[in-house]
Coordinates of C-alpha atoms in Angstrom, one line a residue:
M1 CA -26.4 15.0 -80.4
T2 CA -23.8 15.6 -77.7
G3 CA -23.9 14.7 -74.1
S4 CA -23.8 18.3 -73.0
D5 CA -26.7 19.2 -75.2
D6 CA -28.8 16.4 -73.7
E7 CA -28.0 17.4 -70.2
G8 CA -28.9 21.0 -70.9
R9 CA -32.3 20.0 -72.3
A10 CA -32.8 17.8 -69.3
E11 CA -32.0 20.6 -66.9
A12 CA -34.4 22.9 -68.7
G13 CA -37.4 20.6 -68.3
D14 CA -39.2 19.7 -65.1
T15 CA -39.7 16.0 -66.1
I16 CA -37.1 13.6 -67.2
F17 CA -39.4 10.6 -67.7
D18 CA -43.1 11.1 -68.5
L19 CA -45.2 8.4 -66.9
T20 CA -48.3 9.7 -68.5
T21 CA -46.9 8.7 -71.9
G22 CA -44.4 6.2 -70.6
Q23 CA -41.6 7.9 -72.5
F24 CA -38.7 10.2 -72.4
P25 CA -38.7 13.6 -74.3
R26 CA -38.7 13.0 -78.0
D27 CA -35.1 14.2 -78.6
A28 CA -33.8 11.8 -75.9
R29 CA -35.6 8.6 -76.8
W30 CA -33.2 6.9 -79.2
S31 CA -30.2 8.1 -77.2
V32 CA -31.6 6.5 -74.1
L33 CA -32.5 3.4 -76.1
S34 CA -28.9 3.2 -77.5
R35 CA -27.4 3.7 -74.1
F36 CA -29.6 1.0 -72.6
T37 CA -28.8 -1.4 -75.4
E38 CA -25.1 -0.9 -74.7
L39 CA -25.8 -2.1 -71.2
G40 CA -27.1 -5.4 -72.6
T41 CA -30.9 -4.9 -72.5
P42 CA -32.7 -5.9 -75.7
S43 CA -34.0 -2.9 -77.5
S44 CA -37.3 -4.7 -78.1
M45 CA -38.1 -4.4 -74.4
L46 CA -38.0 -0.6 -74.6
G47 CA -39.0 0.3 -78.1
P48 CA -42.8 0.4 -77.6
A49 CA -42.5 2.5 -74.5
L50 CA -40.5 5.1 -76.3
E51 CA -43.0 5.6 -79.1
T52 CA -45.7 8.3 -79.1
S53 CA -48.5 7.3 -76.7
T54 CA -52.0 7.6 -78.0
E55 CA -53.1 7.5 -74.4
A56 CA -51.6 10.9 -73.8
Q57 CA -53.3 12.2 -77.0
D58 CA -56.6 10.9 -75.9
A59 CA -56.2 12.4 -72.5
Q60 CA -55.7 15.8 -74.1
T61 CA -58.8 15.6 -76.3
R62 CA -61.4 14.1 -73.9
P63 CA -62.8 16.2 -71.2
R64 CA -61.4 15.7 -67.8
S65 CA -63.8 13.9 -65.5
K66 CA -64.6 15.3 -62.2
S67 CA -62.7 13.5 -59.5
R68 CA -64.3 12.1 -56.4
P69 CA -64.0 14.1 -53.3
A70 CA -60.8 13.4 -51.4
V71 CA -62.8 12.8 -48.2
L72 CA -64.6 9.8 -49.9
V73 CA -61.2 8.3 -50.8
F74 CA -60.1 8.6 -47.2
L75 CA -63.3 7.1 -45.8
V76 CA -63.0 4.1 -48.2
L77 CA -59.4 3.5 -47.0
L78 CA -60.6 3.8 -43.4
V79 CA -63.4 1.3 -43.9
V80 CA -61.1 -1.2 -45.6
T81 CA -58.6 -0.8 -42.8
V82 CA -61.1 -1.3 -40.1
A83 CA -62.6 -4.3 -41.9
L84 CA -59.2 -5.9 -42.2
Q85 CA -58.6 -5.3 -38.5
A86 CA -61.9 -6.9 -37.6
A87 CA -61.2 -9.9 -39.8
S88 CA -57.9 -10.4 -38.0
G89 CA -59.5 -10.5 -34.6
A90 CA -57.7 -7.3 -33.4
Y91 CA -60.8 -5.9 -31.7
K92 CA -61.3 -9.0 -29.5
S93 CA -57.7 -9.9 -28.7
E94 CA -55.1 -8.7 -26.2
F95 CA -52.1 -6.6 -27.1
G96 CA -50.2 -9.8 -27.7
S97 CA -48.9 -9.8 -31.3
Y98 CA -45.5 -8.2 -30.3
P99 CA -43.9 -8.1 -26.8
D100 CA -43.7 -4.3 -26.8
E101 CA -47.4 -3.7 -27.2
P102 CA -48.4 -3.7 -23.5
A103 CA -45.7 -1.2 -22.7
H104 CA -46.8 1.2 -25.4
Y105 CA -50.4 1.0 -24.2
V106 CA -49.7 1.5 -20.5
T107 CA -47.3 4.4 -21.3
S108 CA -49.9 6.2 -23.4
L109 CA -52.5 5.6 -20.6
M110 CA -50.1 6.9 -18.0
V111 CA -49.6 10.1 -20.1
R112 CA -53.3 10.6 -20.3
E113 CA -53.8 10.1 -16.6
Y114 CA -51.0 12.6 -15.8
I115 CA -52.6 15.2 -18.1
T116 CA -56.2 14.7 -16.8
S117 CA -55.4 14.1 -13.1
G118 CA -54.5 17.7 -12.3
T119 CA -51.8 16.4 -9.9
P120 CA -49.1 18.8 -8.9
A121 CA -46.6 15.9 -8.9
W122 CA -43.5 16.2 -11.1
P123 CA -43.8 14.0 -14.2
M124 CA -41.0 11.7 -13.0
Q125 CA -42.6 11.3 -9.6
F126 CA -45.9 10.5 -11.2
A127 CA -44.3 8.0 -13.7
E128 CA -42.5 6.2 -10.9
N129 CA -45.7 5.9 -8.9
Y130 CA -47.6 4.6 -11.9
Y131 CA -44.8 2.1 -12.7
A132 CA -44.9 0.8 -9.1
H133 CA -48.5 -0.3 -9.8
Y134 CA -48.3 -1.1 -13.5
P135 CA -44.6 -2.0 -14.2
K136 CA -44.8 -1.8 -18.0
V137 CA -43.9 1.8 -18.7
A138 CA -41.5 2.5 -21.5
F139 CA -41.2 6.3 -21.6
G140 CA -37.6 7.1 -22.3
H141 CA -36.8 3.9 -24.2
W142 CA -39.0 5.3 -26.9
P143 CA -39.6 9.0 -27.8
P144 CA -42.8 10.9 -26.7
L145 CA -44.7 11.7 -29.9
F146 CA -46.5 8.3 -30.3
Y147 CA -47.6 8.4 -26.6
G148 CA -48.7 12.0 -26.9
I149 CA -50.9 11.3 -29.9
Q150 CA -52.4 8.3 -28.2
A151 CA -53.0 10.1 -24.9
L152 CA -54.8 12.9 -26.8
W153 CA -56.9 10.3 -28.6
M154 CA -57.7 8.6 -25.3
M155 CA -58.7 12.0 -23.8
L156 CA -61.1 12.7 -26.8
F157 CA -62.6 9.2 -27.0
S158 CA -61.5 6.5 -24.5
A159 CA -58.7 4.1 -23.6
S160 CA -60.8 1.1 -24.6
R161 CA -59.4 -1.6 -27.0
V162 CA -61.8 -0.5 -29.7
S163 CA -60.8 3.1 -29.4
V164 CA -57.1 2.4 -29.5
R165 CA -57.4 0.0 -32.5
L166 CA -59.4 2.7 -34.3
E167 CA -56.7 5.3 -33.7
L168 CA -54.2 2.9 -35.4
A169 CA -56.7 2.4 -38.2
V170 CA -57.0 6.1 -38.8
T171 CA -53.2 6.5 -38.9
T172 CA -53.0 3.7 -41.5
A173 CA -55.8 5.3 -43.5
V174 CA -53.9 8.6 -43.5
L175 CA -50.8 6.8 -44.7
G176 CA -52.8 5.2 -47.6
F177 CA -54.4 8.6 -48.4
S178 CA -51.0 10.3 -48.4
V179 CA -49.7 7.6 -50.9
Y180 CA -52.9 8.2 -53.0
L181 CA -52.2 12.0 -53.1
E182 CA -48.6 11.6 -54.1
A183 CA -49.4 8.9 -56.7
K184 CA -52.1 11.2 -58.2
R185 CA -49.6 14.1 -58.4
W186 CA -46.7 12.1 -59.7
L187 CA -48.4 9.5 -62.0
R188 CA -51.2 11.7 -63.1
S189 CA -53.7 8.8 -63.1
K190 CA -56.7 8.7 -60.8
W191 CA -56.9 4.9 -61.2
G192 CA -53.2 4.5 -60.4
A193 CA -53.7 6.7 -57.3
Y194 CA -56.7 4.8 -56.1
F195 CA -54.8 1.5 -56.5
A196 CA -51.7 2.8 -54.7
G197 CA -53.7 4.0 -51.7
L198 CA -55.7 0.8 -51.5
L199 CA -52.7 -1.5 -51.9
T200 CA -50.8 0.4 -49.2
V201 CA -53.5 -0.5 -46.5
C202 CA -53.9 -4.0 -47.8
L203 CA -50.3 -5.1 -47.7
P204 CA -49.8 -7.9 -45.1
L205 CA -46.9 -6.0 -43.5
V206 CA -49.1 -2.8 -43.1
Q207 CA -52.0 -4.9 -41.8
A208 CA -49.8 -6.5 -39.2
S209 CA -48.5 -3.1 -38.0
T210 CA -52.1 -1.7 -38.0
D211 CA -53.2 -4.5 -35.7
E212 CA -50.4 -3.9 -33.2
E213 CA -50.1 -1.2 -30.5
M214 CA -46.9 0.0 -32.0
A215 CA -45.4 3.1 -33.5
E216 CA -44.4 1.7 -36.9
I217 CA -47.4 3.2 -38.9
L218 CA -46.9 6.6 -37.5
L219 CA -43.2 6.4 -38.2
A220 CA -43.8 5.3 -41.8
L221 CA -46.2 8.2 -42.2
T222 CA -43.8 10.9 -40.9
C223 CA -40.9 9.4 -42.9
F224 CA -42.9 9.5 -46.1
W225 CA -44.0 13.1 -45.6
S226 CA -40.4 14.1 -44.8
A227 CA -39.2 12.5 -48.1
V228 CA -42.1 14.1 -50.1
C229 CA -41.2 17.5 -48.6
F230 CA -37.5 17.0 -49.6
A231 CA -38.7 16.2 -53.1
R232 CA -40.5 19.5 -53.1
Y233 CA -37.4 21.2 -52.0
I234 CA -35.4 19.6 -54.8
Q235 CA -38.0 20.9 -57.3
S236 CA -38.6 24.4 -55.9
E237 CA -35.4 25.1 -53.8
R238 CA -37.7 27.1 -51.5
P239 CA -36.8 27.4 -47.9
R240 CA -40.4 26.7 -47.0
D241 CA -40.1 23.1 -48.3
A242 CA -36.8 22.6 -46.5
F243 CA -38.5 23.8 -43.3
W244 CA -41.3 21.2 -43.7
F245 CA -38.7 18.5 -44.4
A246 CA -37.1 19.3 -41.1
I247 CA -40.4 19.3 -39.3
F248 CA -41.4 15.9 -40.5
F249 CA -37.8 14.6 -40.0
S250 CA -38.1 15.7 -36.4
L251 CA -41.5 14.2 -35.9
A252 CA -40.2 10.9 -37.2
V253 CA -37.3 10.9 -34.8
L254 CA -39.6 11.8 -31.9
T255 CA -41.8 8.9 -32.9
K256 CA -39.0 6.3 -32.8
G257 CA -35.2 6.4 -33.1
S258 CA -35.4 4.7 -36.4
G259 CA -36.5 8.0 -37.8
W260 CA -32.8 8.9 -38.0
L261 CA -32.7 6.8 -41.2
L262 CA -33.9 10.1 -42.9
V263 CA -30.3 11.3 -42.5
F264 CA -29.5 9.3 -45.6
V265 CA -32.3 10.7 -47.8
P266 CA -30.8 14.1 -48.7
P267 CA -27.4 12.9 -49.9
I268 CA -28.9 10.0 -52.0
A269 CA -31.7 12.1 -53.4
L270 CA -29.4 15.1 -54.2
V271 CA -27.0 12.8 -56.1
L272 CA -29.9 11.1 -58.0
A273 CA -31.5 14.5 -58.9
N274 CA -28.1 16.1 -59.7
K275 CA -28.8 18.8 -57.2
V276 CA -25.8 18.4 -54.9
R277 CA -25.4 22.2 -55.0
L278 CA -28.4 22.5 -52.7
A279 CA -26.2 21.1 -49.9
F280 CA -24.4 24.4 -50.0
K281 CA -27.5 26.6 -49.6
A282 CA -28.3 28.3 -46.4
S283 CA -31.9 26.9 -46.4
F284 CA -30.5 23.3 -46.4
W285 CA -28.3 24.0 -43.3
M286 CA -31.1 25.9 -41.6
A287 CA -33.2 22.7 -41.9
A288 CA -30.3 20.7 -40.5
G289 CA -30.0 23.1 -37.6
L290 CA -33.8 22.8 -36.8
I291 CA -33.5 19.0 -36.8
A292 CA -30.6 19.2 -34.4
I293 CA -32.5 21.5 -32.0
C294 CA -35.6 19.3 -32.0
C295 CA -34.0 15.9 -31.9
L296 CA -30.5 15.8 -30.4
P297 CA -31.4 16.7 -26.8
W298 CA -33.8 13.7 -26.5
Q299 CA -31.4 11.4 -28.4
I300 CA -28.5 12.3 -26.2
M301 CA -30.5 11.9 -23.0
T302 CA -32.0 8.5 -23.9
L303 CA -29.3 6.9 -26.1
R304 CA -28.0 4.5 -23.5
V305 CA -31.6 3.4 -22.7
A306 CA -32.4 2.8 -26.4
E307 CA -29.2 0.7 -26.9
R308 CA -30.5 -1.8 -24.3
G309 CA -33.0 -2.9 -26.9
W310 CA -30.4 -3.7 -29.5
T311 CA -30.5 -7.4 -30.2
G312 CA -27.8 -7.6 -32.9
G313 CA -24.8 -6.6 -30.7
A314 CA -23.5 -3.8 -28.6
G315 CA -22.5 -1.7 -31.6
P316 CA -22.3 -1.8 -35.4
S317 CA -20.2 -4.5 -36.9
V318 CA -19.2 -5.6 -40.4
S319 CA -20.6 -9.1 -39.9
Y320 CA -24.0 -7.9 -38.7
T321 CA -24.2 -5.4 -41.6
V322 CA -23.4 -8.0 -44.3
N323 CA -25.9 -10.4 -42.9
A324 CA -28.6 -7.7 -42.4
I325 CA -28.2 -6.4 -45.9
Q326 CA -29.1 -9.8 -47.3
Q327 CA -32.0 -10.4 -44.9
F328 CA -33.5 -7.0 -45.4
G329 CA -33.2 -7.4 -49.1
S330 CA -35.3 -10.6 -48.8
I331 CA -37.8 -8.8 -46.7
A332 CA -38.2 -6.0 -49.2
V333 CA -39.0 -8.7 -51.9
S334 CA -41.4 -10.5 -49.6
I335 CA -43.4 -7.3 -48.9
M336 CA -44.9 -7.3 -52.5
G337 CA -44.1 -10.9 -53.5
P338 CA -41.5 -11.9 -56.1
L339 CA -43.5 -11.0 -59.2
L340 CA -44.6 -7.6 -58.0
A341 CA -41.2 -7.0 -56.6
A342 CA -39.8 -7.5 -60.1
L343 CA -42.3 -5.0 -61.5
T344 CA -41.4 -2.6 -58.7
L345 CA -37.7 -2.9 -59.7
L346 CA -38.8 -2.1 -63.3
G347 CA -40.5 1.0 -62.0
V348 CA -37.2 2.0 -60.3
I349 CA -35.3 1.5 -63.5
A350 CA -37.7 3.4 -65.7
T351 CA -38.2 6.4 -63.5
A352 CA -34.8 6.7 -61.7
G353 CA -32.2 4.4 -63.3
L354 CA -32.5 5.2 -67.0
P355 CA -32.9 9.0 -66.5
F356 CA -29.8 9.0 -64.2
I357 CA -27.8 7.0 -66.7
R358 CA -28.8 9.2 -69.6
F359 CA -29.0 12.7 -68.0
R360 CA -27.0 12.1 -64.8
R361 CA -30.3 13.1 -63.0
C362 CA -33.8 12.0 -62.4
D363 CA -37.0 13.7 -61.3
A364 CA -37.3 14.7 -57.6
I365 CA -40.1 12.4 -56.6
P366 CA -38.5 9.1 -57.8
A367 CA -35.2 10.4 -56.4
A368 CA -36.7 11.0 -53.0
M369 CA -38.6 7.7 -52.9
L370 CA -35.6 5.6 -53.9
A371 CA -33.6 7.5 -51.3
L372 CA -36.2 6.6 -48.7
I373 CA -36.1 2.9 -49.6
L374 CA -32.3 2.8 -49.6
A375 CA -32.1 4.8 -46.4
D376 CA -34.4 2.4 -44.6
W377 CA -32.3 -0.5 -45.9
I378 CA -28.9 1.0 -45.0
F379 CA -29.9 2.3 -41.6
H380 CA -31.3 -0.9 -40.3
S381 CA -28.4 -2.9 -41.8
V382 CA -25.9 -0.7 -39.8
V383 CA -27.7 -0.2 -36.5
P384 CA -27.7 -3.6 -34.8
A385 CA -31.3 -3.5 -33.5
G386 CA -32.1 -6.9 -35.0
V387 CA -33.6 -8.0 -38.3
E388 CA -37.4 -7.8 -38.4
N389 CA -40.0 -7.4 -41.2
R390 CA -41.5 -4.3 -39.5
K391 CA -38.3 -2.4 -39.9
M392 CA -38.8 -2.2 -43.6
I393 CA -42.3 -0.6 -43.4
M394 CA -40.9 2.9 -43.9
A395 CA -40.0 1.7 -47.5
V396 CA -43.6 0.6 -48.2
P397 CA -44.9 4.0 -49.7
G398 CA -41.9 4.2 -52.1
L399 CA -42.2 0.5 -53.1
V400 CA -45.9 1.0 -53.8
L401 CA -45.3 4.1 -55.9
F402 CA -42.6 2.4 -57.9
L403 CA -44.8 -0.6 -58.5
V404 CA -47.6 1.5 -60.0
A405 CA -45.0 3.4 -62.0
G406 CA -43.6 0.2 -63.3
A407 CA -47.2 -0.9 -64.3
K408 CA -47.8 2.4 -66.1
W409 CA -44.5 2.1 -68.0
V410 CA -45.3 -1.5 -69.0
A411 CA -48.8 -0.5 -70.1
A412 CA -47.5 2.4 -72.2
S413 CA -45.1 -0.1 -73.8
V414 CA -47.9 -2.3 -75.1
P415 CA -49.3 -1.2 -78.5
A416 CA -53.1 -1.3 -78.3
G417 CA -54.4 1.1 -80.9
R418 CA -57.8 2.4 -80.1
F419 CA -57.9 0.4 -76.8
S420 CA -54.8 2.3 -75.5
R421 CA -56.9 4.0 -72.8
F422 CA -57.6 0.5 -71.2
R423 CA -53.9 -0.6 -71.0
F424 CA -53.1 0.8 -67.6
P425 CA -56.4 -0.3 -65.9
A426 CA -55.8 -3.7 -67.4
A427 CA -52.3 -3.8 -66.0
L428 CA -53.7 -2.8 -62.6
A429 CA -56.2 -5.6 -62.8
V430 CA -53.5 -8.1 -63.5
I431 CA -51.5 -6.8 -60.6
T432 CA -54.5 -7.2 -58.4
V433 CA -54.9 -10.8 -59.3
I434 CA -51.2 -11.5 -58.7
F435 CA -51.4 -9.7 -55.3
A436 CA -54.5 -11.6 -54.3
V437 CA -53.0 -15.0 -55.2
Q438 CA -49.3 -14.5 -54.2
T439 CA -49.2 -11.9 -51.5
F440 CA -52.5 -11.0 -49.8
A441 CA -53.2 -12.5 -46.4
I442 CA -54.9 -11.4 -43.2
P443 CA -52.9 -11.8 -40.0
R444 CA -54.6 -13.8 -37.3
H445 CA -54.6 -12.6 -33.7
T446 CA -54.0 -14.9 -30.7
R447 CA -56.5 -14.8 -27.8
F448 CA -54.8 -15.8 -24.6
G449 CA -57.5 -15.5 -22.0
Y450 CA -56.0 -12.5 -20.1
I451 CA -59.0 -10.4 -21.0
E452 CA -61.2 -12.8 -19.0
A453 CA -58.6 -13.0 -16.2
A454 CA -58.5 -9.2 -15.8
K455 CA -62.3 -9.0 -15.8
F456 CA -62.4 -11.6 -13.0
I457 CA -59.8 -9.9 -10.9
T458 CA -61.2 -6.3 -11.2
S459 CA -64.8 -7.5 -10.6
T460 CA -64.1 -9.6 -7.5
P461 CA -64.5 -7.4 -4.4
S462 CA -62.2 -9.5 -2.3
L463 CA -59.4 -9.0 -4.7
R464 CA -59.6 -5.2 -5.1
G465 CA -56.4 -3.4 -4.1
A466 CA -54.5 -6.7 -4.0
T467 CA -50.8 -7.2 -4.7
I468 CA -50.7 -9.4 -7.7
L469 CA -47.7 -11.5 -8.9
A470 CA -47.8 -12.0 -12.7
S471 CA -45.6 -14.8 -14.0
S472 CA -45.3 -16.1 -17.6
S473 CA -42.7 -17.6 -19.9
N474 CA -44.8 -16.2 -22.8
L475 CA -46.2 -12.7 -22.9
G476 CA -48.5 -13.0 -19.9
E477 CA -46.9 -10.4 -17.6
G478 CA -47.5 -7.5 -20.0
L479 CA -50.9 -8.8 -21.1
L480 CA -52.2 -8.9 -17.5
I481 CA -50.8 -5.5 -16.7
S482 CA -52.3 -3.8 -19.8
E483 CA -55.7 -5.5 -19.4
I484 CA -56.0 -4.5 -15.8
A485 CA -54.8 -1.0 -16.6
M486 CA -57.5 -0.8 -19.3
R487 CA -60.2 -1.4 -16.7
E488 CA -58.5 0.5 -13.9
P489 CA -56.5 3.4 -15.4
R490 CA -56.1 4.9 -12.0
P491 CA -54.5 2.0 -10.2
T492 CA -55.8 0.4 -7.1
D493 CA -54.0 -3.0 -7.6
T494 CA -50.3 -3.4 -7.5
I495 CA -48.8 -5.8 -10.0
I496 CA -45.4 -7.4 -9.5
R497 CA -43.6 -8.9 -12.5
A498 CA -42.0 -12.3 -11.7
T499 CA -39.1 -11.5 -14.1
K500 CA -38.2 -8.6 -11.8
A501 CA -39.1 -10.0 -8.4
L502 CA -38.1 -13.7 -8.8
A503 CA -35.2 -13.1 -11.2
K504 CA -32.8 -10.6 -12.6
T505 CA -33.2 -9.9 -16.4
D506 CA -32.1 -7.2 -18.8
W507 CA -34.4 -5.4 -21.2
T508 CA -34.2 -8.0 -23.9
G509 CA -34.2 -11.0 -21.6
T510 CA -30.8 -12.2 -22.9
Q511 CA -29.2 -11.7 -19.5
Y512 CA -31.0 -13.8 -16.9
R513 CA -30.4 -15.1 -13.4
C514 CA -33.0 -16.8 -11.2
A515 CA -33.1 -15.5 -7.6
F516 CA -34.1 -18.8 -6.0
T517 CA -32.6 -22.3 -6.1
S518 CA -35.6 -24.4 -5.0
A519 CA -39.4 -24.4 -4.8
P520 CA -39.5 -24.4 -1.0
E521 CA -37.2 -21.3 -0.9
L522 CA -39.7 -19.6 -3.3
V523 CA -42.7 -20.6 -1.2
D524 CA -41.0 -19.1 1.9
Y525 CA -40.6 -15.8 0.0
L526 CA -44.2 -15.8 -1.2
N527 CA -45.5 -16.5 2.4
R528 CA -43.5 -13.5 3.7
S529 CA -44.5 -11.1 1.0
Q530 CA -47.5 -8.9 0.6
I531 CA -48.5 -10.9 -2.5
K532 CA -52.2 -12.0 -2.4
V533 CA -52.9 -13.2 -5.9
I534 CA -50.7 -15.1 -8.3
V535 CA -51.5 -15.2 -12.1
T536 CA -49.6 -17.6 -14.3
D537 CA -50.1 -19.5 -17.5
D538 CA -48.9 -22.7 -19.1
F539 CA -48.7 -21.6 -22.8
P540 CA -45.8 -22.7 -25.0
P541 CA -42.8 -20.8 -23.6
I542 CA -41.0 -18.1 -25.5
A543 CA -38.2 -18.4 -23.0
N544 CA -37.5 -21.2 -20.5
F545 CA -37.2 -19.2 -17.3
E546 CA -36.1 -21.2 -14.2
H547 CA -38.3 -19.1 -11.9
S548 CA -41.4 -20.1 -13.9
R549 CA -40.6 -23.8 -13.4
L550 CA -40.0 -23.3 -9.7
L551 CA -43.2 -21.3 -9.3
A552 CA -45.2 -23.9 -11.1
E553 CA -43.7 -26.6 -8.8
A554 CA -44.5 -24.5 -5.7
L555 CA -48.1 -24.0 -6.7
R556 CA -48.6 -27.6 -7.6
D557 CA -47.0 -29.0 -4.4
N558 CA -48.6 -26.6 -2.0
P559 CA -52.4 -26.5 -2.6
E560 CA -53.0 -25.7 1.1
N561 CA -51.0 -22.4 0.6
F562 CA -52.2 -21.4 -2.9
R563 CA -55.9 -22.0 -3.9
L564 CA -56.8 -22.0 -7.6
L565 CA -59.6 -19.5 -8.0
R566 CA -60.3 -19.6 -11.7
S567 CA -58.7 -20.9 -14.9
F568 CA -59.3 -19.4 -18.4
K569 CA -58.6 -21.6 -21.4
S570 CA -57.2 -19.9 -24.5
P571 CA -59.3 -20.3 -27.6
S572 CA -56.2 -19.9 -29.8
L573 CA -53.3 -21.7 -28.0
P574 CA -52.9 -24.9 -26.0
G575 CA -52.9 -23.9 -22.3
S576 CA -54.7 -21.6 -20.0
V577 CA -54.4 -18.6 -17.6
Q578 CA -54.6 -19.6 -13.9
I579 CA -55.4 -17.3 -10.9
F580 CA -54.3 -18.5 -7.5
E581 CA -55.0 -16.9 -4.1
K582 CA -52.5 -17.1 -1.3
Q583 CA -54.1 -18.6 1.8
P584 CA -53.4 -17.1 5.3
P585 CA -51.1 -19.3 7.4
A586 CA -52.9 -21.9 9.5
P587 CA -53.3 -21.0 13.2
F588 CA -51.0 -22.8 15.6

């Protein structure tokens, strides 16, 4: 058997590696085994998987059972997602799991208010006025799609905490359902598909993102759909599939700038699938043109603003990339846990590595999923936006699919005779136990006390329409703004952030300069200002701001000027939220 003959047979078939049987085409089995043995892998590890599978024979003879309605699968995923959110405390906590959450919420709320207000004001004028009252608007730093979807949801339902958390839960359930559909199509196993969808929504990284008022889940969803559409394009070469790839690519970029990682998917996938010739087709470049039209104008307008959020340097560097590659690799392993990560790697080898070694090509779906994982890894290792677990969430669907593929391959490798039909369910059961023991955890939300503080301020008649100074060395500024905005979406109060009024800071807080040198100087400023209410906290600081120390000293040493109205103790952290009212000057 010559290499050219093998490649010809591979090109003629639609499937290089059959996960239903856990084997390669019969004429390729021993050639692949020989090639893999040459690379140093014991043939005993592969032999059983390359034998004829009785599982496939049984599947052909027994009647195909009627599958459950897809809507039931989605509802189960949604119920599980909401239950995990409730267990974490997401429905009773502030938007305080990540510093950007309050800005996302207030921006979505602002978009809703603009649409529903019927105001003739220009969008920028409306945004500037809204920011003057609630200075936590991030439109421009992030693209508009996430805010548009949330604003529409708020219009249909409400802007309450429960409503917003449910919108995030629905997005996560859609992600899990999408993985379920692709697993069912690729792996041809309903149990494998059920498991893939359920595992997706139960992963701690996905749970954490579902609990946060962030765009990561929507970004993971659009990136996954884009990669799936590109796999369809590799298989069919139809312009329609290239068009949908471009649409979901554009939606990903318009959700968050990290969506540009999809640039790496076509070259990697085309090489793995041995379809580089598609890069010379008109349909491929029409898709590229559509992406450019949809995405480049926004990217060019906001690039400088987005760069302010980079925490790994002013631009790409070799040192950052080398370090980030290692750290993101560790994060990828931690998503599943070491044992399941090893099985995931085995799935990559079985469905992409071995076919590529033998035939110089692999099937479209594993090619696209591996390309998505590598694209996520490469992009975030090059762009110095900082190393965080959440930046690998776009790789989660691919990792889940390869994990289930690895389990199916291992199950097909185990001789079981008449019990062969139970091999794969048994493998999934073992994976479930490993996941439960080694990986599964429910994130816990922190309650700060700003919910109660906002209720007090908005329900006290004497404080309505007040100018409020929010000061915190933790997350308090954003928490107070988002909580008051939730209760008063059309602002009556004006909130001033201490990091802007009492100091000069950049977007990330790395550049900082206090505007005052002493507490008496700060007291004099407060007495001359229109500020009526001061809200501060004494939680463990994230940053040691000098203005926070001076303000605490001023409030402590001048009780005649600043009266403590209420204090709300956090049930989760040492410390409390304090509300002070500035007293009028004493008459002469």
